PDB file of C-alpha atoms in Angstrom:
ATOM      1  CA  UNK A 223      15.188   4.428  26.917  1.00  0.00           C
ATOM      2  CA  UNK A 224      16.400   2.396  23.936  1.00  0.00           C
ATOM      3  CA  UNK A 225      15.006   4.714  21.220  1.00  0.00           C
ATOM      4  CA  UNK A 226      13.835   8.290  21.141  1.00  0.00           C
ATOM      5  CA  UNK A 227      10.124   8.049  21.859  1.00  0.00           C
ATOM      6  CA  UNK A 228       9.620  11.641  20.732  1.00  0.00           C
ATOM      7  CA  UNK A 229      11.181  10.866  17.311  1.00  0.00           C
ATOM      8  CA  UNK A 230       9.027   7.761  16.896  1.00  0.00           C
ATOM      9  CA  UNK A 231       5.896   9.628  17.992  1.00  0.00           C
ATOM     10  CA  UNK A 232       6.581  12.485  15.554  1.00  0.00           C
ATOM     11  CA  UNK A 233       7.205  10.076  12.664  1.00  0.00           C
ATOM     12  CA  UNK A 234       3.955   8.226  13.356  1.00  0.00           C
ATOM     13  CA  UNK A 235       2.006  11.494  13.655  1.00  0.00           C
ATOM     14  CA  UNK A 236       3.591  12.841  10.442  1.00  0.00           C
ATOM     15  CA  UNK A 237       2.575   9.878   8.254  1.00  0.00           C
ATOM     16  CA  UNK A 238       0.076  10.990   5.607  1.00  0.00           C
ATOM     17  CA  UNK A 239      -1.781   9.631   2.635  1.00  0.00           C
ATOM     18  CA  UNK A 240      -0.655  11.550  -0.430  1.00  0.00           C
ATOM     19  CA  UNK A 241      -2.221  10.506  -3.720  1.00  0.00           C
ATOM     20  CA  UNK A 242      -0.221  10.078  -6.943  1.00  0.00           C
ATOM     21  CA  UNK A 243      -2.008  13.059  -8.469  1.00  0.00           C
ATOM     22  CA  UNK A 244      -0.006  15.142  -5.967  1.00  0.00           C
ATOM     23  CA  UNK A 245       3.413  13.636  -6.813  1.00  0.00           C
ATOM     24  CA  UNK A 246       6.308  15.298  -8.638  1.00  0.00           C
ATOM     25  CA  UNK A 247       7.870  13.494 -11.601  1.00  0.00           C
ATOM     26  CA  UNK A 248      11.096  13.086  -9.557  1.00  0.00           C
ATOM     27  CA  UNK A 249      12.156   9.441  -9.174  1.00  0.00           C
ATOM     28  CA  UNK A 250      12.503   7.631  -5.864  1.00  0.00           C
ATOM     29  CA  UNK A 251      16.056   6.347  -5.457  1.00  0.00           C
ATOM     30  CA  UNK A 252      16.612   2.585  -5.554  1.00  0.00           C
ATOM     31  CA  UNK A 253      18.387   2.754  -2.181  1.00  0.00           C
ATOM     32  CA  UNK A 254      15.316   4.409  -0.675  1.00  0.00           C
ATOM     33  CA  UNK A 255      13.045   1.778  -2.198  1.00  0.00           C
ATOM     34  CA  UNK A 256      15.240  -1.040  -0.884  1.00  0.00           C
ATOM     35  CA  UNK A 257      15.145   0.456   2.619  1.00  0.00           C
ATOM     36  CA  UNK A 258      11.348   0.784   2.419  1.00  0.00           C
ATOM     37  CA  UNK A 259      11.051  -2.882   1.410  1.00  0.00           C
ATOM     38  CA  UNK A 260      13.593  -4.059   3.983  1.00  0.00           C
ATOM     39  CA  UNK A 261      11.698  -2.311   6.774  1.00  0.00           C
ATOM     40  CA  UNK A 262       8.457  -3.930   5.582  1.00  0.00           C
ATOM     41  CA  UNK A 263       9.834  -7.358   6.422  1.00  0.00           C
ATOM     42  CA  UNK A 264      10.214  -6.441  10.102  1.00  0.00           C
ATOM     43  CA  UNK A 265       6.461  -6.374  10.675  1.00  0.00           C
ATOM     44  CA  UNK A 266       4.986  -8.703  13.310  1.00  0.00           C
ATOM     45  CA  UNK A 267       4.225 -12.144  11.909  1.00  0.00           C
ATOM     46  CA  UNK A 268       2.487 -14.901  13.864  1.00  0.00           C
ATOM     47  CA  UNK A 269       4.363 -18.178  13.501  1.00  0.00           C
ATOM     48  CA  UNK A 270       7.101 -16.384  11.536  1.00  0.00           C
ATOM     49  CA  UNK A 271       5.211 -17.075   8.288  1.00  0.00           C
ATOM     50  CA  UNK A 272       6.234 -13.690   6.814  1.00  0.00           C
ATOM     51  CA  UNK A 273       3.228 -13.725   4.451  1.00  0.00           C
ATOM     52  CA  UNK A 274       4.072 -10.492   2.620  1.00  0.00           C
ATOM     53  CA  UNK A 275       5.036 -10.571  -1.028  1.00  0.00           C
ATOM     54  CA  UNK A 276       5.644  -7.444  -3.083  1.00  0.00           C
ATOM     55  CA  UNK A 277       5.600  -6.918  -6.843  1.00  0.00           C
ATOM     56  CA  UNK A 278       7.395  -3.696  -7.748  1.00  0.00           C
ATOM     57  CA  UNK A 279       6.406  -1.673 -10.813  1.00  0.00           C
ATOM     58  CA  UNK A 280       8.715   1.000 -12.208  1.00  0.00           C
ATOM     59  CA  UNK A 281       9.301   2.753 -15.531  1.00  0.00           C
ATOM     60  CA  UNK A 282       7.427   1.105 -18.447  1.00  0.00           C
ATOM     61  CA  UNK A 283       5.860  -1.473 -16.105  1.00  0.00           C
ATOM     62  CA  UNK A 284       3.832   1.400 -14.616  1.00  0.00           C
ATOM     63  CA  UNK A 285       2.129   1.959 -17.968  1.00  0.00           C
ATOM     64  CA  UNK A 286       1.470  -1.778 -18.307  1.00  0.00           C
ATOM     65  CA  UNK A 287      -0.144  -1.803 -14.855  1.00  0.00           C
ATOM     66  CA  UNK A 288      -2.331   1.159 -15.791  1.00  0.00           C
ATOM     67  CA  UNK A 289      -3.469  -0.511 -19.016  1.00  0.00           C
ATOM     68  CA  UNK A 290      -4.244  -3.727 -17.169  1.00  0.00           C
ATOM     69  CA  UNK A 291      -6.352  -1.955 -14.528  1.00  0.00           C
ATOM     70  CA  UNK A 292      -8.205   0.204 -17.064  1.00  0.00           C
ATOM     71  CA  UNK A 293      -9.028  -2.756 -19.298  1.00  0.00           C
ATOM     72  CA  UNK A 294     -10.054  -4.897 -16.314  1.00  0.00           C
ATOM     73  CA  UNK A 295     -12.390  -2.121 -15.186  1.00  0.00           C
ATOM     74  CA  UNK A 296     -13.852  -1.836 -18.703  1.00  0.00           C
ATOM     75  CA  UNK A 297     -14.339  -5.604 -19.075  1.00  0.00           C
ATOM     76  CA  UNK A 298     -16.014  -5.958 -15.663  1.00  0.00           C
ATOM     77  CA  UNK A 299     -18.321  -2.937 -15.916  1.00  0.00           C
ATOM     78  CA  UNK A 300     -21.657  -2.743 -17.695  1.00  0.00           C
ATOM     79  CA  UNK A 301     -22.104  -0.012 -20.297  1.00  0.00           C
ATOM     80  CA  UNK A 302     -24.495   1.961 -18.084  1.00  0.00           C
ATOM     81  CA  UNK A 303     -22.056   1.848 -15.138  1.00  0.00           C
ATOM     82  CA  UNK A 304     -18.933   2.633 -17.162  1.00  0.00           C
ATOM     83  CA  UNK A 305     -17.322   6.042 -16.616  1.00  0.00           C
ATOM     84  CA  UNK A 306     -14.588   7.246 -18.939  1.00  0.00           C
ATOM     85  CA  UNK A 307     -13.127   9.386 -16.146  1.00  0.00           C
ATOM     86  CA  UNK A 308     -12.699   6.300 -13.937  1.00  0.00           C
ATOM     87  CA  UNK A 309     -11.156   4.345 -16.828  1.00  0.00           C
ATOM     88  CA  UNK A 310      -8.687   7.200 -17.435  1.00  0.00           C
ATOM     89  CA  UNK A 311      -7.811   7.303 -13.731  1.00  0.00           C
ATOM     90  CA  UNK A 312      -6.979   3.587 -13.713  1.00  0.00           C
ATOM     91  CA  UNK A 313      -4.990   4.041 -16.916  1.00  0.00           C
ATOM     92  CA  UNK A 314      -2.927   7.055 -15.836  1.00  0.00           C
ATOM     93  CA  UNK A 315      -2.539   6.873 -12.055  1.00  0.00           C
ATOM     94  CA  UNK A 316       0.391   4.396 -11.957  1.00  0.00           C
ATOM     95  CA  UNK A 317       2.433   6.576 -14.326  1.00  0.00           C
ATOM     96  CA  UNK A 318       2.075   9.509 -11.908  1.00  0.00           C
ATOM     97  CA  UNK A 319       4.166   7.556  -9.389  1.00  0.00           C
ATOM     98  CA  UNK A 320       7.848   6.783  -9.296  1.00  0.00           C
ATOM     99  CA  UNK A 321       7.038   3.299  -8.086  1.00  0.00           C
ATOM    100  CA  UNK A 322       3.955   1.199  -7.367  1.00  0.00           C
ATOM    101  CA  UNK A 323       4.146  -1.825  -5.102  1.00  0.00           C
ATOM    102  CA  UNK A 324       1.500  -4.538  -5.323  1.00  0.00           C
ATOM    103  CA  UNK A 325       0.821  -5.621  -1.740  1.00  0.00           C
ATOM    104  CA  UNK A 326       0.255  -9.361  -1.634  1.00  0.00           C
ATOM    105  CA  UNK A 327      -0.425 -11.963   1.002  1.00  0.00           C
ATOM    106  CA  UNK A 328       1.112 -15.357   0.219  1.00  0.00           C
ATOM    107  CA  UNK A 329      -0.916 -17.968   2.046  1.00  0.00           C
ATOM    108  CA  UNK A 330       1.001 -20.505   4.101  1.00  0.00           C
ATOM    109  CA  UNK A 331       0.718 -23.947   2.446  1.00  0.00           C
ATOM    110  CA  UNK A 332      -0.372 -25.769   5.608  1.00  0.00           C
ATOM    111  CA  UNK A 333      -2.685 -22.904   6.634  1.00  0.00           C
ATOM    112  CA  UNK A 334      -1.732 -23.251  10.295  1.00  0.00           C
ATOM    113  CA  UNK A 335      -2.163 -19.532  10.896  1.00  0.00           C
ATOM    114  CA  UNK A 336      -5.675 -18.091  10.337  1.00  0.00           C
ATOM    115  CA  UNK A 337      -5.920 -16.107   7.103  1.00  0.00           C
ATOM    116  CA  UNK A 338      -6.997 -12.933   8.912  1.00  0.00           C
ATOM    117  CA  UNK A 339      -3.753 -12.980  10.898  1.00  0.00           C
ATOM    118  CA  UNK A 340      -1.737 -13.260   7.701  1.00  0.00           C
ATOM    119  CA  UNK A 341      -3.626 -10.289   6.250  1.00  0.00           C
ATOM    120  CA  UNK A 342      -2.998  -8.336   9.460  1.00  0.00           C
ATOM    121  CA  UNK A 343       0.728  -9.083   9.230  1.00  0.00           C
ATOM    122  CA  UNK A 344       0.823  -7.748   5.677  1.00  0.00           C
ATOM    123  CA  UNK A 345      -1.052  -4.614   6.803  1.00  0.00           C
ATOM    124  CA  UNK A 346       1.609  -4.075   9.474  1.00  0.00           C
ATOM    125  CA  UNK A 347       4.312  -4.400   6.801  1.00  0.00           C
ATOM    126  CA  UNK A 348       2.589  -1.670   4.805  1.00  0.00           C
ATOM    127  CA  UNK A 349       2.617   0.593   7.863  1.00  0.00           C
ATOM    128  CA  UNK A 350       6.383   0.008   8.105  1.00  0.00           C
ATOM    129  CA  UNK A 351       6.730   0.953   4.426  1.00  0.00           C
ATOM    130  CA  UNK A 352       4.619   4.057   4.876  1.00  0.00           C
ATOM    131  CA  UNK A 353       6.563   5.195   7.939  1.00  0.00           C
ATOM    132  CA  UNK A 354       9.880   4.676   6.138  1.00  0.00           C
ATOM    133  CA  UNK A 355       8.603   6.624   3.134  1.00  0.00           C
ATOM    134  CA  UNK A 356       7.550   9.409   5.507  1.00  0.00           C
ATOM    135  CA  UNK A 357      11.023   9.487   7.064  1.00  0.00           C
ATOM    136  CA  UNK A 358      12.423  10.062   3.542  1.00  0.00           C
ATOM    137  CA  UNK A 359       9.872  12.812   2.871  1.00  0.00           C
ATOM    138  CA  UNK A 360       8.110  10.604   0.312  1.00  0.00           C
ATOM    139  CA  UNK A 361       4.371  10.475  -0.204  1.00  0.00           C
ATOM    140  CA  UNK A 362       2.593   7.143   0.051  1.00  0.00           C
ATOM    141  CA  UNK A 363      -0.875   6.002  -0.920  1.00  0.00           C
ATOM    142  CA  UNK A 364      -2.374   2.554  -0.248  1.00  0.00           C
ATOM    143  CA  UNK A 365      -5.132   2.016  -2.798  1.00  0.00           C
ATOM    144  CA  UNK A 366      -7.457  -0.972  -2.836  1.00  0.00           C
ATOM    145  CA  UNK A 367     -10.794  -1.903  -4.331  1.00  0.00           C
ATOM    146  CA  UNK A 368     -12.518  -4.420  -6.542  1.00  0.00           C
ATOM    147  CA  UNK A 369      -9.787  -4.581  -9.196  1.00  0.00           C
ATOM    148  CA  UNK A 370      -7.075  -5.133  -6.582  1.00  0.00           C
ATOM    149  CA  UNK A 371      -9.101  -7.972  -5.081  1.00  0.00           C
ATOM    150  CA  UNK A 372     -10.065  -9.532  -8.418  1.00  0.00           C
ATOM    151  CA  UNK A 373      -9.089 -12.907  -9.849  1.00  0.00           C
ATOM    152  CA  UNK A 374      -7.706 -10.999 -12.841  1.00  0.00           C
ATOM    153  CA  UNK A 375      -5.272  -9.165 -10.560  1.00  0.00           C
ATOM    154  CA  UNK A 376      -4.220 -12.438  -8.932  1.00  0.00           C
ATOM    155  CA  UNK A 377      -3.429 -13.843 -12.374  1.00  0.00           C
ATOM    156  CA  UNK A 378      -1.648 -10.646 -13.444  1.00  0.00           C
ATOM    157  CA  UNK A 379       0.585 -10.880 -10.358  1.00  0.00           C
ATOM    158  CA  UNK A 380       1.094 -14.673 -10.713  1.00  0.00           C
ATOM    159  CA  UNK A 381      -0.459 -15.371  -7.330  1.00  0.00           C
ATOM    160  CA  UNK A 382      -1.662 -18.792  -6.253  1.00  0.00           C
ATOM    161  CA  UNK A 383      -5.308 -19.601  -5.604  1.00  0.00           C
ATOM    162  CA  UNK A 384      -5.178 -18.919  -1.839  1.00  0.00           C
ATOM    163  CA  UNK A 385      -2.972 -15.814  -2.117  1.00  0.00           C
ATOM    164  CA  UNK A 386      -4.467 -12.318  -2.148  1.00  0.00           C
ATOM    165  CA  UNK A 387      -3.645  -8.905  -3.516  1.00  0.00           C
ATOM    166  CA  UNK A 388      -4.460  -6.387  -0.776  1.00  0.00           C
ATOM    167  CA  UNK A 389      -3.967  -3.304  -2.911  1.00  0.00           C
ATOM    168  CA  UNK A 390      -1.315  -1.097  -4.439  1.00  0.00           C
ATOM    169  CA  UNK A 391       1.099   1.199  -2.621  1.00  0.00           C
ATOM    170  CA  UNK A 392       2.037   4.278  -4.654  1.00  0.00           C
ATOM    171  CA  UNK A 393       5.230   6.155  -3.732  1.00  0.00           C
ATOM    172  CA  UNK A 394       6.542   9.495  -4.961  1.00  0.00           C
ATOM    173  CA  UNK A 395       7.867  12.899  -4.000  1.00  0.00           C
ATOM    174  CA  UNK A 396       5.023  15.211  -2.957  1.00  0.00           C
ATOM    175  CA  UNK A 397       4.299  18.257  -5.091  1.00  0.00           C
ATOM    176  CA  UNK A 398       2.187  19.765  -2.303  1.00  0.00           C
ATOM    177  CA  UNK A 399       2.790  21.025   1.207  1.00  0.00           C
ATOM    178  CA  UNK A 400       2.818  18.171   3.696  1.00  0.00           C
ATOM    179  CA  UNK A 401      -0.825  17.761   4.764  1.00  0.00           C
ATOM    180  CA  UNK A 402      -1.911  18.605   8.292  1.00  0.00           C
ATOM    181  CA  UNK A 403      -4.221  16.151  10.023  1.00  0.00           C
ATOM    182  CA  UNK A 404      -6.202  15.737  13.194  1.00  0.00           C
ATOM    183  CA  UNK A 405      -7.175  12.675  15.199  1.00  0.00           C
ATOM    184  CA  UNK A 406      -9.891  12.410  17.829  1.00  0.00           C
ATOM    185  CA  UNK A 407      -8.640  12.202  21.419  1.00  0.00           C
ATOM    186  CA  UNK A 408      -7.794   8.677  22.540  1.00  0.00           C
ATOM    187  CA  UNK A 409     -10.394   9.027  25.291  1.00  0.00           C
ATOM    188  CA  UNK A 410     -13.107   8.876  22.618  1.00  0.00           C
ATOM    189  CA  UNK A 411     -11.687   5.577  21.297  1.00  0.00           C
ATOM    190  CA  UNK A 412     -10.953   3.674  24.488  1.00  0.00           C
ATOM    191  CA  UNK A 413     -12.771   1.887  27.254  1.00  0.00           C
ATOM    192  CA  UNK A 414     -10.865   1.095  30.436  1.00  0.00           C
ATOM    193  CA  UNK A 415     -11.823  -1.842  32.622  1.00  0.00           C
ATOM    194  CA  UNK A 416     -10.260  -2.519  36.029  1.00  0.00           C
TER     195      UNK A 416
END
């Protein structure tokens, strides 16, 4: 066997979503962040387009990101649908993290590869990031939603018309016990045909 299957299996099973509200103020090391990003680029990519593009927010840029998201929420929400608690969450959540990575899909100019396959490749790169973060004992949280997918976010991230923001990946040291999880047996999720 080329790699320890038991180590890989345990890493995959140990991966958890841990929200920024459960992070310590401790900073993620730059070397850890570089390894997380380097492992992201080894995701499968049809046609070797490597459609992933990451915008990294740290330090004061985290506050700028929070302000942008809060104000975008406020500007795009009617008065009767506006919730101060949601505004405050957008405003403060990035600053609870050591780093936030905007997950972007850069569309191939000639569009040879279907867009869905480019999105899938980026999703695989996020899984690589999340697994690497887990190996370091870091919490990760992939957040998405209407603001992430908005034209305002595309402009904020300097993306082209056909590019997409697929969400934000928050990373930090957990301030909680590592969560336990359960998955349904594979037999309930498979159909075998022979």
